[in-house]
Short mmCIF file of C-alpha atoms in Angstrom, two decimals:
data_model
loop_
_atom_site.label_atom_id
_atom_site.label_comp_id
_atom_site.label_asym_id
_atom_site.label_seq_id
_atom_site.Cartn_x
_atom_site.Cartn_y
_atom_site.Cartn_z
CA VAL F 1 5.26 -4.91 5.63
CA ARG F 2 3.97 -7.92 7.22
CA THR F 3 6.01 -9.71 9.55
CA MET F 4 7.53 -12.52 8.32
CA PRO F 5 5.59 -15.97 9.79
CA GLU F 6 9.09 -17.88 11.24
CA ARG F 7 7.85 -21.34 9.76
CA VAL F 8 8.71 -19.61 5.82
CA GLY F 9 11.17 -17.18 7.21
CA GLY F 10 13.90 -19.85 8.45
CA ALA F 11 13.98 -20.35 4.53
CA LEU F 12 15.73 -17.09 4.01
CA MET F 13 18.89 -15.52 3.88
CA GLU F 14 19.40 -11.71 5.75
CA ASN F 15 19.53 -9.36 3.32
CA ALA F 16 17.72 -10.72 -0.17
CA ILE F 17 14.56 -10.03 -1.47
CA THR F 18 12.72 -12.57 -3.60
CA ARG F 19 10.04 -11.00 -5.71
CA LEU F 20 7.30 -13.90 -5.48
CA TYR F 21 4.92 -13.89 -8.08
CA LEU F 22 1.87 -16.32 -7.41
CA VAL F 23 0.01 -17.36 -11.25
CA ARG F 24 -3.30 -18.94 -11.19
CA HIS F 25 -3.98 -21.27 -14.33
CA CYS F 26 -6.08 -20.09 -17.10
CA GLN F 27 -9.51 -21.15 -17.76
CA SER F 28 -9.98 -25.22 -18.29
CA MET F 29 -12.79 -26.98 -19.55
CA GLY F 30 -13.58 -28.02 -16.17
CA ASN F 31 -13.79 -24.58 -15.02
CA LEU F 32 -16.28 -23.71 -18.49
CA GLN F 33 -18.03 -27.36 -17.69
CA ASN F 34 -18.73 -25.42 -13.93
CA ILE F 35 -17.05 -28.70 -12.47
CA PHE F 36 -15.67 -29.51 -9.07
CA GLN F 37 -11.93 -31.02 -10.19
CA GLY F 38 -9.76 -30.78 -7.95
CA GLN F 39 -6.96 -32.96 -9.57
CA HIS F 40 -8.61 -34.47 -12.60
CA GLU F 41 -7.22 -33.79 -15.70
CA TYR F 42 -8.80 -31.12 -17.57
CA ASP F 43 -7.72 -29.47 -21.06
CA VAL F 44 -7.27 -25.34 -21.92
CA SER F 45 -10.90 -23.95 -22.89
CA PRO F 46 -11.12 -21.96 -25.85
CA VAL F 47 -10.88 -18.68 -23.49
CA GLY F 48 -8.50 -20.19 -21.28
CA GLU F 49 -6.10 -20.16 -25.02
CA GLN F 50 -7.02 -16.38 -25.12
CA GLN F 51 -6.14 -15.81 -21.77
CA LEU F 52 -2.92 -17.39 -21.59
CA ALA F 53 -1.91 -15.44 -24.93
CA LEU F 54 -2.38 -12.36 -23.28
CA LEU F 55 -0.45 -13.24 -19.79
CA SER F 56 2.43 -14.02 -21.91
CA LEU F 57 2.43 -10.56 -23.37
CA ARG F 58 2.04 -9.36 -19.90
CA PHE F 59 5.11 -11.27 -18.29
CA ARG F 60 6.92 -10.97 -21.79
CA ASN F 61 9.44 -7.46 -20.48
CA ILE F 62 8.97 -9.15 -16.61
CA HIS F 63 12.68 -10.65 -15.80
CA LEU F 64 12.08 -14.14 -14.11
CA ASP F 65 14.67 -16.51 -13.21
CA ALA F 66 12.74 -19.33 -12.39
CA ILE F 67 9.15 -20.76 -13.00
CA TYR F 68 7.87 -23.91 -10.41
CA SER F 69 4.87 -25.34 -12.09
CA SER F 70 1.80 -27.72 -10.32
CA PRO F 71 2.05 -31.00 -12.69
CA LEU F 72 -1.17 -30.84 -13.62
CA GLN F 73 -1.64 -29.81 -17.34
CA ARG F 74 -3.45 -26.28 -16.57
CA ALA F 75 -0.68 -25.34 -14.59
CA ALA F 76 1.57 -26.70 -16.80
CA LYS F 77 0.28 -24.82 -19.91
CA THR F 78 0.01 -21.81 -18.09
CA ALA F 79 3.76 -21.91 -17.06
CA GLU F 80 5.06 -22.60 -21.04
CA ALA F 81 2.67 -19.84 -21.70
CA ILE F 82 4.22 -17.20 -19.44
CA ASN F 83 7.82 -18.70 -20.26
CA VAL F 84 7.66 -18.40 -23.91
CA TYR F 85 10.01 -15.29 -23.56
CA HIS F 86 12.12 -16.55 -21.46
CA ASN F 87 13.20 -19.97 -22.46
CA LEU F 88 13.91 -20.94 -18.65
CA PRO F 89 13.75 -24.47 -17.45
CA ILE F 90 10.19 -25.01 -15.95
CA THR F 91 10.21 -27.06 -12.44
CA PRO F 92 7.33 -29.38 -11.81
CA LEU F 93 6.71 -29.47 -7.82
CA ASP F 94 3.92 -32.26 -6.88
CA ASP F 95 3.16 -30.01 -4.06
CA LEU F 96 1.70 -27.81 -6.20
CA MET F 97 -1.05 -29.67 -6.90
CA GLU F 98 -4.27 -28.78 -6.35
CA ILE F 99 -6.20 -30.59 -3.93
CA ASP F 100 -7.70 -33.82 -3.75
CA VAL F 101 -11.06 -32.94 -3.28
CA GLY F 102 -11.58 -37.09 -3.18
CA GLU F 103 -15.60 -37.85 -3.70
CA LEU F 104 -16.28 -34.54 -4.97
CA GLU F 105 -13.85 -34.85 -7.81
CA ALA F 106 -15.33 -34.24 -11.19
CA LYS F 107 -19.48 -33.12 -9.77
CA PRO F 108 -21.11 -30.22 -10.66
CA LEU F 109 -20.67 -27.16 -8.32
CA GLY F 110 -24.09 -26.60 -8.96
CA ASP F 111 -25.00 -30.51 -6.80
CA LEU F 112 -22.73 -29.74 -4.07
CA PRO F 113 -24.36 -27.54 -1.84
CA ALA F 114 -27.66 -30.09 -1.77
CA LEU F 115 -25.23 -33.22 -2.06
CA TYR F 116 -22.73 -31.84 1.12
CA PRO F 117 -24.04 -30.09 3.05
CA VAL F 118 -21.81 -29.13 5.82
CA LEU F 119 -18.85 -29.74 3.81
CA SER F 120 -19.82 -26.63 1.77
CA ARG F 121 -20.55 -24.42 4.88
CA HIS F 122 -17.20 -25.14 5.77
CA TRP F 123 -16.12 -24.11 2.18
CA ASN F 124 -18.19 -21.33 2.17
CA GLU F 125 -17.07 -19.60 5.87
CA THR F 126 -14.42 -21.92 7.48
CA PRO F 127 -12.04 -23.38 4.74
CA GLN F 128 -9.46 -24.00 7.42
CA ASP F 129 -12.07 -27.06 8.67
CA CYS F 130 -12.78 -28.50 5.33
CA VAL F 131 -12.05 -32.44 4.83
CA PHE F 132 -12.76 -33.96 1.28
CA PRO F 133 -14.50 -37.84 1.63
CA GLY F 134 -11.47 -39.83 0.01
CA GLY F 135 -9.52 -36.60 -0.24
CA GLU F 136 -7.22 -34.24 1.33
CA SER F 137 -8.26 -32.45 3.95
CA MET F 138 -7.20 -28.34 3.68
CA ARG F 139 -4.91 -28.34 6.54
CA GLN F 140 -2.94 -31.13 4.49
CA VAL F 141 -3.39 -28.76 1.63
CA PHE F 142 -1.61 -25.97 3.71
CA GLU F 143 1.11 -27.89 4.64
CA ARG F 144 2.42 -28.77 0.97
CA ALA F 145 1.73 -25.53 0.61
CA SER F 146 3.82 -24.28 3.12
CA SER F 147 6.58 -26.91 2.07
CA ALA F 148 6.71 -25.57 -1.63
CA LEU F 149 7.24 -22.21 -0.20
CA ARG F 150 9.83 -23.25 1.57
CA THR F 151 11.55 -24.73 -1.01
CA ILE F 152 11.05 -22.11 -3.56
CA LEU F 153 12.35 -19.36 -1.38
CA ALA F 154 15.42 -21.02 -0.23
CA GLU F 155 16.38 -21.95 -3.72
CA SER F 156 15.40 -18.46 -5.44
CA ALA F 157 16.66 -16.43 -2.50
CA GLY F 158 17.06 -12.62 -4.13
CA LYS F 159 15.98 -14.03 -7.34
CA THR F 160 12.43 -13.09 -9.19
CA VAL F 161 10.70 -16.54 -9.24
CA LEU F 162 7.24 -17.79 -10.74
CA VAL F 163 4.60 -20.04 -9.28
CA ALA F 164 1.86 -21.44 -11.66
CA SER F 165 -0.74 -23.45 -9.81
CA HIS F 166 -4.29 -23.53 -8.73
CA GLY F 167 -6.59 -22.11 -6.59
CA CYS F 168 -6.83 -23.32 -3.73
CA LEU F 169 -3.19 -24.28 -3.41
CA LEU F 170 -2.12 -20.59 -3.93
CA ARG F 171 -4.66 -19.25 -1.35
CA SER F 172 -2.94 -21.92 1.01
CA MET F 173 0.51 -20.50 0.30
CA ALA F 174 -0.48 -16.85 0.56
CA CYS F 175 -1.66 -17.57 3.76
CA ALA F 176 1.25 -19.31 4.97
CA LEU F 177 3.62 -16.27 3.13
CA LEU F 178 1.68 -13.66 4.70
CA TYR F 179 -0.13 -15.23 8.16
CA GLY F 180 1.47 -18.50 9.00
CA THR F 181 -1.27 -20.15 10.09
CA VAL F 182 -4.36 -22.14 8.45
CA GLY F 183 -6.53 -20.19 10.55
CA ALA F 184 -5.84 -17.41 8.51
CA LEU F 185 -7.26 -18.73 5.22
CA PRO F 186 -11.04 -17.52 5.43
CA GLN F 187 -9.06 -13.70 4.68
CA VAL F 188 -7.07 -14.96 1.73
CA VAL F 189 -9.47 -14.71 -1.21
CA LEU F 190 -9.94 -17.38 -3.81
CA SER F 191 -8.33 -16.05 -7.31
CA GLY F 192 -9.91 -15.77 -10.41
CA ASN F 193 -8.19 -17.64 -13.99
CA THR F 194 -4.63 -16.03 -14.65
CA SER F 195 -4.99 -13.91 -11.74
CA VAL F 196 -1.10 -12.34 -10.55
CA SER F 197 0.23 -11.78 -7.04
CA GLU F 198 3.09 -10.02 -6.53
CA PHE F 199 5.27 -9.78 -2.71
CA GLU F 200 8.66 -9.14 -2.18
CA VAL F 201 9.70 -11.28 0.18
CA SER F 202 12.48 -11.05 2.67
CA ALA F 203 13.97 -12.05 6.03
CA SER F 204 12.53 -9.19 7.39
CA GLY F 205 8.73 -9.22 6.26
CA VAL F 206 6.48 -9.67 3.31
CA ARG F 207 5.62 -6.94 0.96
CA VAL F 208 2.26 -7.32 -1.27
CA VAL F 209 2.82 -5.12 -4.06
CA ARG F 210 -0.52 -6.82 -5.76
CA MET F 211 -3.42 -9.32 -5.41
CA ASN F 212 -5.25 -11.35 -7.84
CA ASP F 213 -4.21 -8.47 -10.40
CA LEU F 214 -5.82 -9.55 -13.52
CA SER F 215 -5.43 -6.34 -15.44
CA HIS F 216 -4.14 -8.03 -18.08
CA LEU F 217 -7.73 -9.44 -19.61
CA PRO F 218 -10.71 -7.65 -21.10
CA PRO F 219 -14.46 -7.85 -19.57
CA GLU F 220 -15.16 -10.56 -21.61
CA LEU F 221 -12.19 -12.58 -20.52
CA LEU F 222 -12.79 -12.22 -16.88
CA GLY F 223 -15.17 -15.64 -16.03
CA ASP F 224 -17.39 -15.72 -13.22
CA PRO F 225 -15.17 -14.75 -9.58
CA HIS F 226 -18.10 -16.07 -7.57
CA GLN F 227 -17.66 -19.86 -8.97
CA TYR F 228 -17.01 -21.50 -6.38
CA ASP F 229 -19.32 -20.27 -3.66
CA LEU F 230 -20.66 -22.84 -2.81
CA LYS F 231 -24.22 -21.63 -1.81
CA LYS F 232 -27.66 -22.89 -2.63
#
């Protein structure tokens, strides 16, 4: 059990255990085309549709009290697939949107190391120092991920809640939950499409049940785990 970071712990009720699921969106057309998506809208790919069908089945018999989602359609459709067997209201939060990568949005991932060598090195080695020209910094994303986490935990104390969002945002949220500082980002791995992370959260600490689990997918639907490694 990890000690609850103070910045998050203030949102919790004594003796209440909250079960928190963090789920990354399914494969999008941007993922398929190897594009740096940012906040650009891309629809679900054919593989993504298959991933959603299996993700929906995974959560069929798991009790959920609340579902939160990024408003971007690849995350919203992921939340809707999970909700097929639950019929809950889905709460969209702008703070759950993916990072705004500014000038890099919609550019091919393979072109970025040559076009933005310093930024690419930070992304790979010290992501907490990334600042995207015309967009956000990772520190800004960490702050809004932390804000969303506090809101969700305060509204769902003692319940089971699911968050459908994006790789960079969920990485920041898990970092806030487990470490409370953006400097720990290198210790948190970027998750794969429809990966499921599960935590038990209370005022006394955080227990990691599973991280980035993709056991609901067969090998042919896993995708490339190193897609966002910006290396030459």
